[in-house]
Coordinates of C-alpha atoms and ligand atoms in Angstrom, one line a residue:
M1 CA -4.8 -21.1 11.1
T2 CA -6.9 -19.0 12.3
T3 CA -8.9 -17.8 15.6
N4 CA -11.5 -16.7 15.8
D5 CA -10.5 -13.5 18.0
G6 CA -14.0 -11.7 18.4
G7 CA -16.8 -13.5 18.1
A8 CA -19.7 -14.3 16.3
N9 CA -21.7 -11.7 15.6
S10 CA -23.2 -10.5 11.5
D11 CA -23.8 -6.8 12.8
R12 CA -20.2 -6.5 12.8
E13 CA -17.3 -5.9 10.2
R14 CA -15.5 -8.4 9.6
I15 CA -11.1 -7.7 9.7
A16 CA -9.4 -10.1 8.8
V17 CA -6.2 -9.3 11.3
I18 CA -2.7 -11.2 8.7
P19 CA 0.6 -10.6 10.7
G20 CA 2.4 -12.2 8.0
D21 CA 6.8 -12.3 8.2
G22 CA 9.6 -10.3 10.8
I23 CA 7.8 -7.5 12.1
G24 CA 5.0 -7.3 10.9
Q25 CA 4.6 -10.1 13.9
E26 CA 4.8 -6.6 15.9
V27 CA 3.0 -3.3 14.5
V28 CA 0.2 -5.6 13.0
P29 CA -0.7 -6.3 16.4
A30 CA -0.1 -2.5 17.3
A31 CA -2.3 -1.3 14.7
R32 CA -5.1 -3.7 15.2
E33 CA -4.3 -1.7 18.8
V34 CA -5.1 1.6 17.7
L35 CA -8.7 0.5 15.6
E36 CA -9.5 -0.9 19.4
A37 CA -8.8 2.2 20.5
V38 CA -10.7 4.3 18.2
G39 CA -14.4 3.1 18.2
P40 CA -16.2 1.2 15.6
E41 CA -16.8 -2.5 17.0
F42 CA -15.3 -4.9 14.2
E43 CA -14.6 -8.7 14.7
F44 CA -11.5 -9.1 14.0
V45 CA -10.2 -12.9 13.0
A46 CA -6.5 -13.4 12.8
G47 CA -5.2 -15.6 9.8
E48 CA -1.4 -17.2 9.3
A49 CA 0.6 -16.3 6.1
G50 CA 4.3 -15.9 5.2
D51 CA 8.0 -17.8 5.5
A52 CA 7.2 -19.2 8.7
V53 CA 3.9 -21.0 8.6
R54 CA 5.8 -22.8 4.7
D55 CA 8.5 -23.5 7.1
K56 CA 5.3 -24.5 9.1
T57 CA 2.5 -26.1 6.5
G58 CA 4.8 -26.7 4.1
E59 CA 2.7 -23.4 2.1
A60 CA 3.0 -20.1 2.8
L61 CA -0.6 -18.9 2.3
P62 CA -2.7 -22.1 3.8
D63 CA -6.3 -21.6 2.2
E64 CA -8.5 -20.6 4.8
T65 CA -6.3 -17.6 5.2
R66 CA -7.4 -16.3 1.2
E67 CA -10.3 -17.7 2.1
L68 CA -10.6 -15.3 4.9
A69 CA -9.2 -12.6 3.8
A70 CA -11.9 -12.8 0.5
G71 CA -14.5 -13.0 3.0
A72 CA -14.0 -10.1 5.8
D73 CA -15.6 -7.4 5.0
A74 CA -11.5 -6.2 5.1
T75 CA -8.7 -7.1 5.5
L76 CA -5.0 -5.5 7.8
F77 CA -1.5 -6.5 6.8
G78 CA 1.9 -6.4 7.9
A79 CA 4.4 -8.0 6.3
A80 CA 6.4 -11.0 3.3
G81 CA 9.7 -12.0 3.6
E82 CA 10.7 -14.7 1.4
T83 CA 7.4 -15.6 0.0
A84 CA 6.3 -12.5 -0.8
A85 CA 5.2 -13.8 -4.2
D86 CA 2.8 -16.4 -2.7
V87 CA 0.7 -14.1 0.4
V88 CA 0.9 -11.1 -0.5
L89 CA 0.2 -11.1 -4.0
P90 CA -2.9 -13.0 -4.1
L91 CA -4.1 -11.6 -0.9
R92 CA -4.0 -8.8 -2.9
N93 CA -5.9 -10.7 -5.8
A94 CA -8.5 -12.8 -2.9
V95 CA -9.5 -9.4 -2.1
G96 CA -10.9 -8.0 -5.1
S97 CA -8.4 -5.1 -5.5
F98 CA -6.5 -3.7 -9.2
A99 CA -5.3 -0.7 -7.6
N100 CA -2.5 0.1 -4.6
V101 CA -2.3 3.6 -3.6
R102 CA 0.2 4.2 -2.3
P103 CA 0.6 7.9 0.2
A104 CA 4.1 9.2 0.6
R105 CA 3.7 12.9 2.7
A106 CA 6.2 14.2 4.5
Y107 CA 5.4 15.0 8.3
P108 CA 6.2 17.9 10.4
G109 CA 8.6 16.2 13.7
V110 CA 10.4 13.7 11.0
D111 CA 13.4 15.0 9.1
A112 CA 12.4 14.2 6.4
P113 CA 14.7 14.9 2.6
H114 CA 12.1 16.6 0.5
P115 CA 9.6 17.2 2.9
E116 CA 7.3 18.9 1.2
T117 CA 7.0 16.1 -1.1
D118 CA 3.1 15.3 -0.9
I119 CA 2.8 12.3 -4.0
V120 CA 0.1 9.4 -4.3
F121 CA 1.0 6.7 -6.4
V122 CA -1.8 4.5 -7.7
R123 CA 0.1 1.1 -9.2
E124 CA -1.5 -1.1 -11.0
N125 CA -2.3 -4.2 -9.0
T126 CA -2.0 -7.3 -10.9
Q127 CA -0.2 -7.2 -14.4
G128 CA 3.6 -6.3 -15.4
V129 CA 6.4 -8.6 -13.8
Y130 CA 4.2 -8.9 -11.8
S131 CA 1.4 -11.3 -13.5
G132 CA 3.4 -14.6 -12.0
H133 CA 4.7 -15.9 -16.2
E134 CA 8.2 -17.0 -14.8
T135 CA 9.6 -20.0 -16.9
D136 CA 12.8 -22.3 -16.1
V137 CA 13.6 -22.2 -20.3
A138 CA 16.7 -23.7 -19.8
P139 CA 19.8 -24.4 -17.7
G140 CA 20.7 -20.8 -17.0
V141 CA 18.4 -19.5 -18.6
T142 CA 14.7 -18.0 -17.4
T143 CA 12.6 -15.8 -18.5
L144 CA 9.5 -13.4 -17.9
T145 CA 6.4 -13.2 -19.6
R146 CA 5.4 -9.2 -18.7
V147 CA 1.0 -9.3 -19.4
I148 CA -0.5 -5.6 -19.8
T149 CA -3.6 -5.6 -20.7
E150 CA -6.7 -2.7 -22.0
S151 CA -8.2 -3.7 -19.9
A152 CA -6.7 -3.7 -16.4
S153 CA -4.3 -0.5 -18.2
R154 CA -8.4 1.9 -18.7
E155 CA -9.2 0.1 -15.2
I156 CA -6.2 1.2 -13.5
S157 CA -7.3 4.1 -14.6
R158 CA -10.4 5.4 -14.0
Y159 CA -9.4 5.0 -10.5
A160 CA -6.4 7.3 -10.7
F161 CA -8.2 10.6 -12.6
E162 CA -11.1 9.7 -10.1
Y163 CA -8.7 9.5 -7.7
A164 CA -7.2 13.6 -8.2
A165 CA -10.8 14.6 -9.3
E166 CA -12.0 13.5 -6.4
R167 CA -8.9 16.1 -5.2
G168 CA -9.0 18.4 -7.1
E169 CA -8.5 21.0 -4.4
T170 CA -4.8 19.6 -3.6
V171 CA -4.3 17.9 -6.7
S172 CA -3.3 19.6 -9.7
H173 CA -3.1 16.8 -11.4
V174 CA -1.8 13.3 -12.3
T175 CA 1.4 12.1 -14.3
V176 CA 1.8 9.0 -16.2
A177 CA 4.4 6.8 -15.4
H178 CA 6.2 4.9 -18.1
K179 CA 8.9 3.1 -20.4
A180 CA 7.6 3.4 -24.1
N181 CA 9.9 4.1 -25.4
V182 CA 11.5 0.9 -25.0
M183 CA 8.5 -1.2 -23.5
R184 CA 6.6 -0.3 -26.8
K185 CA 3.5 -3.0 -27.0
T186 CA 3.0 -3.1 -23.4
D187 CA 3.9 -0.1 -21.7
G188 CA 2.6 1.3 -25.2
L189 CA -0.7 0.4 -24.6
F190 CA 0.2 1.6 -21.0
L191 CA 0.3 5.0 -21.9
E192 CA -2.4 5.2 -24.3
T193 CA -4.7 4.2 -22.1
A194 CA -3.4 5.9 -19.3
E195 CA -4.2 9.1 -22.0
A196 CA -7.6 8.7 -23.8
V197 CA -9.2 8.0 -19.9
G198 CA -7.7 10.9 -19.4
A199 CA -9.1 12.5 -22.4
E200 CA -12.3 11.7 -20.5
Y201 CA -11.8 13.7 -17.2
D202 CA -11.4 17.3 -15.5
V203 CA -7.7 16.9 -15.0
P204 CA -4.0 18.0 -15.9
Y205 CA -2.2 15.0 -16.8
D206 CA 1.7 14.7 -18.3
D207 CA 3.7 11.1 -18.7
A208 CA 7.6 10.3 -17.5
L209 CA 9.5 8.0 -18.8
M210 CA 9.6 6.3 -15.5
D211 CA 14.1 6.0 -15.3
A212 CA 14.1 9.6 -15.9
L213 CA 11.3 10.2 -13.3
A214 CA 12.6 8.7 -10.6
M215 CA 14.9 11.9 -11.2
H216 CA 12.4 14.5 -11.4
L217 CA 11.1 13.1 -8.2
V218 CA 14.5 13.5 -6.9
Q219 CA 14.7 17.2 -7.8
R220 CA 11.5 17.7 -7.7
P221 CA 9.2 16.1 -5.9
E222 CA 6.7 19.0 -5.2
D223 CA 5.6 19.2 -8.2
Y224 CA 4.4 16.3 -8.2
D225 CA 0.6 15.4 -7.1
V226 CA -1.3 10.7 -8.5
V227 CA 1.5 9.3 -10.0
L228 CA -0.3 6.7 -12.2
C229 CA 2.1 3.5 -12.8
P230 CA 2.4 0.5 -13.5
N231 CA 3.5 -3.0 -11.2
L232 CA 6.6 -2.9 -10.8
A233 CA 6.9 0.7 -11.3
G234 CA 4.9 2.4 -9.2
D235 CA 6.6 -0.7 -6.9
V236 CA 9.7 1.1 -7.4
L237 CA 8.8 4.5 -7.3
S238 CA 7.3 4.3 -4.3
D239 CA 9.8 3.1 -2.2
L240 CA 12.2 5.9 -3.6
A241 CA 9.3 8.6 -2.6
A242 CA 9.6 6.7 0.4
G243 CA 13.4 7.5 0.8
L244 CA 11.9 11.4 0.5
V245 CA 10.2 11.9 2.7
G246 CA 12.0 9.8 6.8
G247 CA 11.7 6.7 5.7
L248 CA 9.5 3.4 5.1
G249 CA 8.2 3.7 8.5
L250 CA 5.7 6.2 7.3
L251 CA 4.5 4.7 4.0
P252 CA 0.8 3.2 4.4
S253 CA -1.1 1.4 1.7
A254 CA -4.2 0.1 0.1
N255 CA -5.1 -2.5 -1.8
V256 CA -8.9 -2.2 -3.0
G257 CA -10.7 -2.0 -6.4
R258 CA -14.1 -4.5 -6.5
E259 CA -14.0 -6.1 -3.1
G260 CA -12.6 -5.5 -0.1
G261 CA -9.0 -4.6 0.3
L262 CA -6.1 -5.4 2.1
F263 CA -3.9 -2.6 3.8
E264 CA -1.2 -3.1 4.9
P265 CA 2.9 -0.8 4.6
V266 CA 4.3 -0.3 1.8
H267 CA 7.3 -1.4 4.1
G268 CA 8.8 -5.8 4.3
S269 CA 9.5 -7.7 6.5
A270 CA 12.9 -5.9 7.9
P271 CA 14.2 -9.2 8.9
D272 CA 17.5 -7.1 10.2
I273 CA 16.2 -5.6 13.2
A274 CA 12.7 -8.1 13.6
G275 CA 12.5 -9.5 17.0
E276 CA 13.5 -6.5 18.3
G277 CA 10.7 -4.1 18.9
V278 CA 11.6 -1.2 17.9
A279 CA 9.5 -1.5 14.5
N280 CA 8.3 1.9 13.9
P281 CA 4.4 1.0 13.3
A282 CA 3.4 4.6 11.6
A283 CA 3.4 3.2 8.2
T284 CA 0.8 0.2 9.5
M285 CA -1.9 2.5 12.3
L286 CA -1.8 4.8 8.9
S287 CA -3.0 2.0 6.6
A288 CA -5.0 1.7 9.4
A289 CA -6.3 4.6 9.0
L290 CA -7.3 4.4 5.0
L291 CA -9.1 1.1 6.4
L292 CA -11.5 2.8 8.2
E293 CA -12.3 5.3 5.8
H294 CA -13.0 2.4 2.9
L295 CA -15.3 0.8 4.7
G296 CA -17.1 5.1 6.0
Y297 CA -15.4 5.4 9.3
D298 CA -14.0 8.6 8.3
E299 CA -13.8 11.0 11.1
A300 CA -12.3 7.8 12.8
G301 CA -10.0 7.6 10.0
Q302 CA -9.3 11.0 10.7
R303 CA -8.6 10.8 14.3
V304 CA -6.3 8.0 13.2
R305 CA -4.3 10.0 11.0
S306 CA -4.0 12.3 13.6
A307 CA -3.1 10.5 16.8
V308 CA -0.1 9.3 14.2
E309 CA 0.8 12.5 13.0
G310 CA 0.4 14.7 15.6
T311 CA 2.8 11.9 17.8
L312 CA 5.7 11.7 15.1
A313 CA 5.7 15.8 15.5
D314 CA 5.8 15.1 19.6
G315 CA 7.7 11.8 20.1
P316 CA 8.4 9.5 21.0
H317 CA 10.6 7.9 17.7
T318 CA 12.0 4.3 16.5
P319 CA 15.2 4.7 15.7
D320 CA 14.6 4.2 12.5
L321 CA 13.8 8.3 13.0
G322 CA 16.2 8.6 14.6
G323 CA 14.4 8.1 18.1
S324 CA 15.6 5.4 21.4
A325 CA 11.9 4.4 21.2
T326 CA 10.3 1.5 20.9
T327 CA 7.4 0.2 19.2
R328 CA 5.7 -0.5 22.4
D329 CA 5.6 3.4 23.4
V330 CA 4.7 4.8 20.7
T331 CA 1.5 2.4 20.7
D332 CA 1.3 3.6 24.0
A333 CA 1.7 7.6 22.7
V334 CA -0.7 7.2 19.8
V335 CA -3.5 4.8 22.1
A336 CA -3.5 8.1 24.5
R337 CA -4.2 11.1 22.2
L338 CA -7.1 8.8 21.0
E339 CA -8.3 8.7 24.4
Ligands
GGG1 N1 3.7 -5.3 3.7 C1 4.4 -5.0 2.2 C2 5.0 -6.0 2.0 O1 5.0 -7.2 2.4 N2 6.4 -6.3 0.7 C3 7.3 -7.3 0.7 C4 7.1 -7.1 -0.5 O2 8.2 -7.8 -1.0 N3 6.3 -6.3 -1.1 C5 6.0 -5.9 -2.9 C6 5.4 -5.4 -3.7 O3 4.9 -4.8 -2.9 O4 4.3 -5.5 -4.6

C-alpha cells in the first residue's frame, strides 16, 4: 500500500519512505521530521513492507512497494524482521545498489568502549551467502550456494578504493576482509580482484582474515579506516563495530551503486523494545544525512549530522545510551537544533 502524501510535483525529488517492522515504525517518522526540518522540498511517498504486511496480505514486499523504491530518487527504510530476506535484500536490489556503506564512529558524549573508532565498512551488497541460493536437498539436509563473481568483486573494490581516494586526508588505507585460506575459490577471487583494483590506486591497502580481523578490530580499532568486505562479513563486522562505539543505535548506512539509493539504520526491528517509544533514532537520522548528501544536498546533510552529533554530545539520550529519553524527546532536540 502506498500513500502519496506530498502531492504530485515533478520538480520535487521523490523520497520513498518505508518504515518496515518493529522500531522502524518509530525511527523512520523521526528521521522524516528531520528531513522536513532541514529544508529541501521533497515529495514523500509512503510504502509498506515487512512481517506485518506478510501477515495481512501474504506478501512481505508488495510489488507496488518495490516499484516505489525503484522509481524514487532515494528511499528511507527502517528495519526488517523475520522477512528480512524477502524485504531488505530485494529492496537493495530494486534501487540498483551494489555497495552497502556503514560508517562506525564513536561520538563525543556517548560512552563508547573504544572512542578511537572511526571505520567505514564497504560491504558487497548483492552476492556471497546472501544471494538467495538455499536448497532443501533431503529431510534434514540443506545447502547454500555462495556466489562470488569477478565483475561484482571488481565493482565493489573500485567503489571502496574510490571512496578512500576521495577522502585521502582522513583515510590512510583500505583493508580487504576475506577468508581465502578456507574459501579458496570464492574469497580467493574476491581478494585477488580487490588487490588488482587496489594496485591501480594511490591508496595503501592490506588484507586480513576475517576471523582474526574480528579480534584486531576489538583490540585496535584505530588501526582501521576503510574495510572492504564480502557480503556476510560486512554485515557481521559492522555490527561488531557498533559494539565498539556504543551500540547499533548509532550506525547509519547507505545502499548505493548505479541508480537511486536506499538509506537505513544498520539495526534491525528490535522487537524487544518495539512500540515502547524509546528507540534511538540517531542511526536513521544519520542515514537521512547520507541520503541528503547522495542527492547533492551536502550542506543540509552536514546540518543534520551536526544536529545529531550535538544531541548525542549534550543529550537527551535514549535508554540504549544510558538515558531515559524517548524517541520523541530526542527528535524534538535534534529538530530544535535545526530550526
Ligand atoms: N535496517 C537493517 C535491517 O533491517 N536489518 C535486518 C537484517 O537482518 N538485515 C540483514 C542485512 O543487513 O543484510
